[in-house]
mmCIF file of C-alpha atoms in Angstrom:
data_model
loop_
_atom_site.group_PDB
_atom_site.id
_atom_site.type_symbol
_atom_site.label_atom_id
_atom_site.label_comp_id
_atom_site.label_asym_id
_atom_site.label_seq_id
_atom_site.Cartn_x
_atom_site.Cartn_y
_atom_site.Cartn_z
ATOM 1 C CA MET L 1 -177.448 30.858 50.077
ATOM 2 C CA ARG L 2 -179.323 33.689 48.395
ATOM 3 C CA LYS L 3 -177.511 36.938 47.790
ATOM 4 C CA PRO L 4 -179.186 40.183 48.842
ATOM 5 C CA ASN L 5 -180.663 42.381 46.140
ATOM 6 C CA ALA L 6 -179.096 45.433 47.759
ATOM 7 C CA VAL L 7 -177.676 46.891 50.908
ATOM 8 C CA LYS L 8 -180.089 49.365 52.399
ATOM 9 C CA ARG L 9 -179.496 52.076 54.960
ATOM 10 C CA LEU L 10 -182.650 52.936 56.860
ATOM 11 C CA GLY L 11 -182.620 56.219 58.735
ATOM 12 C CA MET L 12 -185.212 56.336 61.510
ATOM 13 C CA VAL L 13 -185.837 60.063 61.987
ATOM 14 C CA ARG L 14 -187.328 62.054 64.850
ATOM 15 C CA ARG L 15 -188.216 65.647 63.997
ATOM 16 C CA LYS L 16 -186.516 68.563 65.637
ATOM 17 C CA GLN L 17 -188.684 69.535 68.622
ATOM 18 C CA SER L 18 -188.610 73.216 67.668
ATOM 19 C CA MET L 19 -190.315 72.408 64.348
ATOM 20 C CA THR L 20 -193.923 71.686 63.541
ATOM 21 C CA HIS L 21 -194.659 68.451 61.723
ATOM 22 C CA GLU L 22 -195.330 70.489 58.582
ATOM 23 C CA GLN L 23 -191.974 72.312 58.794
ATOM 24 C CA PHE L 24 -190.193 69.001 59.342
ATOM 25 C CA VAL L 25 -191.865 67.395 56.312
ATOM 26 C CA ASP L 26 -191.168 70.450 54.156
ATOM 27 C CA HIS L 27 -187.462 70.464 55.002
ATOM 28 C CA TRP L 28 -187.045 66.721 54.570
ATOM 29 C CA LEU L 29 -188.832 66.534 51.217
ATOM 30 C CA ASN L 30 -187.687 69.823 49.683
ATOM 31 C CA VAL L 31 -184.191 70.393 51.087
ATOM 32 C CA HIS L 32 -182.703 67.217 52.557
ATOM 33 C CA ALA L 33 -184.076 64.870 49.888
ATOM 34 C CA GLU L 34 -182.594 67.044 47.145
ATOM 35 C CA LEU L 35 -179.184 66.733 48.818
ATOM 36 C CA CYS L 36 -179.603 62.992 49.270
ATOM 37 C CA LYS L 37 -180.452 62.430 45.600
ATOM 38 C CA LYS L 38 -176.920 63.637 44.747
ATOM 39 C CA LEU L 39 -175.169 60.776 46.590
ATOM 40 C CA PRO L 40 -172.876 58.933 44.175
ATOM 41 C CA GLY L 41 -173.636 55.264 43.575
ATOM 42 C CA MET L 42 -177.084 55.263 45.175
ATOM 43 C CA ARG L 43 -179.519 52.992 43.312
ATOM 44 C CA ARG L 44 -182.787 54.055 44.915
ATOM 45 C CA TYR L 45 -184.026 56.450 47.579
ATOM 46 C CA SER L 46 -187.336 56.868 49.349
ATOM 47 C CA VAL L 47 -188.748 58.840 52.263
ATOM 48 C CA ASN L 48 -191.484 57.242 54.361
ATOM 49 C CA LEU L 49 -193.514 59.620 56.532
ATOM 50 C CA LEU L 50 -195.497 58.446 59.526
ATOM 51 C CA ALA L 51 -198.600 60.266 60.698
ATOM 52 C CA PRO L 52 -197.574 61.717 64.080
ATOM 53 C CA GLU L 53 -200.364 59.919 65.915
ATOM 54 C CA SER L 54 -200.180 56.617 64.010
ATOM 55 C CA VAL L 55 -197.428 54.871 65.992
ATOM 56 C CA PRO L 56 -196.663 56.956 69.089
ATOM 57 C CA VAL L 57 -194.845 54.059 70.713
ATOM 58 C CA LEU L 58 -192.305 54.004 67.859
ATOM 59 C CA GLY L 59 -191.227 57.572 68.595
ATOM 60 C CA TYR L 60 -190.156 58.433 65.039
ATOM 61 C CA ASP L 61 -191.709 60.690 62.437
ATOM 62 C CA GLY L 62 -190.476 58.727 59.455
ATOM 63 C CA PHE L 63 -187.659 56.804 57.872
ATOM 64 C CA SER L 64 -185.561 56.964 54.755
ATOM 65 C CA GLU L 65 -184.349 54.084 52.604
ATOM 66 C CA LEU L 66 -181.109 54.383 50.649
ATOM 67 C CA TRP L 67 -180.236 51.438 48.348
ATOM 68 C CA PHE L 68 -176.648 50.629 47.387
ATOM 69 C CA ASP L 69 -174.878 47.694 45.735
ATOM 70 C CA SER L 70 -172.625 47.132 48.737
ATOM 71 C CA VAL L 71 -171.609 48.399 52.163
ATOM 72 C CA GLU L 72 -168.479 49.805 50.513
ATOM 73 C CA ALA L 73 -170.580 51.809 48.033
ATOM 74 C CA LEU L 74 -172.667 53.189 50.914
ATOM 75 C CA GLN L 75 -169.571 54.168 52.891
ATOM 76 C CA ALA L 76 -168.005 55.813 49.829
ATOM 77 C CA ALA L 77 -171.190 57.808 49.192
ATOM 78 C CA LEU L 78 -171.399 59.078 52.773
ATOM 79 C CA SER L 79 -167.673 59.964 52.729
ATOM 80 C CA SER L 80 -167.987 61.912 49.474
ATOM 81 C CA PRO L 81 -168.390 65.721 49.410
ATOM 82 C CA GLU L 82 -172.103 65.184 48.673
ATOM 83 C CA GLY L 83 -172.388 62.829 51.632
ATOM 84 C CA LYS L 84 -170.690 65.281 53.973
ATOM 85 C CA THR L 85 -173.084 68.031 52.855
ATOM 86 C CA LEU L 86 -176.026 65.679 53.401
ATOM 87 C CA LEU L 87 -174.922 64.710 56.912
ATOM 88 C CA ALA L 88 -174.269 68.355 57.819
ATOM 89 C CA ASP L 89 -177.938 69.136 57.044
ATOM 90 C CA LEU L 90 -179.349 66.636 59.559
ATOM 91 C CA PRO L 91 -179.383 69.035 62.566
ATOM 92 C CA ASN L 92 -181.528 71.416 60.502
ATOM 93 C CA PHE L 93 -184.593 69.177 60.787
ATOM 94 C CA THR L 94 -183.939 66.293 63.189
ATOM 95 C CA ASP L 95 -182.929 65.889 66.817
ATOM 96 C CA HIS L 96 -182.259 62.177 66.351
ATOM 97 C CA ILE L 97 -181.585 59.771 63.521
ATOM 98 C CA GLN L 98 -181.045 56.057 64.065
ATOM 99 C CA PRO L 99 -179.270 54.446 61.112
ATOM 100 C CA ILE L 100 -179.990 50.780 60.463
ATOM 101 C CA LEU L 101 -178.082 48.733 57.886
ATOM 102 C CA VAL L 102 -180.037 45.892 56.297
ATOM 103 C CA GLU L 103 -179.677 43.418 53.445
ATOM 104 C CA ASP L 104 -182.633 43.612 51.072
ATOM 105 C CA TYR L 105 -183.971 40.344 49.629
ATOM 106 C CA LEU L 106 -186.558 40.951 46.911
ATOM 107 C CA MET L 107 -189.260 38.309 47.163
ATOM 108 C CA LEU L 108 -191.801 39.716 44.692
ATOM 109 C CA GLY L 109 -191.239 42.439 42.187
#
């Protein structure tokens, strides 16, 4: 059986209702992302923004992708001081985040 390339934590994010889309994007890209980039052991990180009207049925404004070598590395990163600071920032720009843990299998790259 193939081994996954990485363990990925997707964070499906819904903006805080008291914020405009622009305020939400600004906080995520300029404050939260800077905190996230400090997570120990993270291999890759990306933020994916959805146009508010593009997928209304989905109900999310975007999602993040955090790549790690293992579930243990992910858990250690989120338990670290940097991870605790990152998680404490979530209420500053989101009313809801749905974490999804996936195994990433690179098929072309």
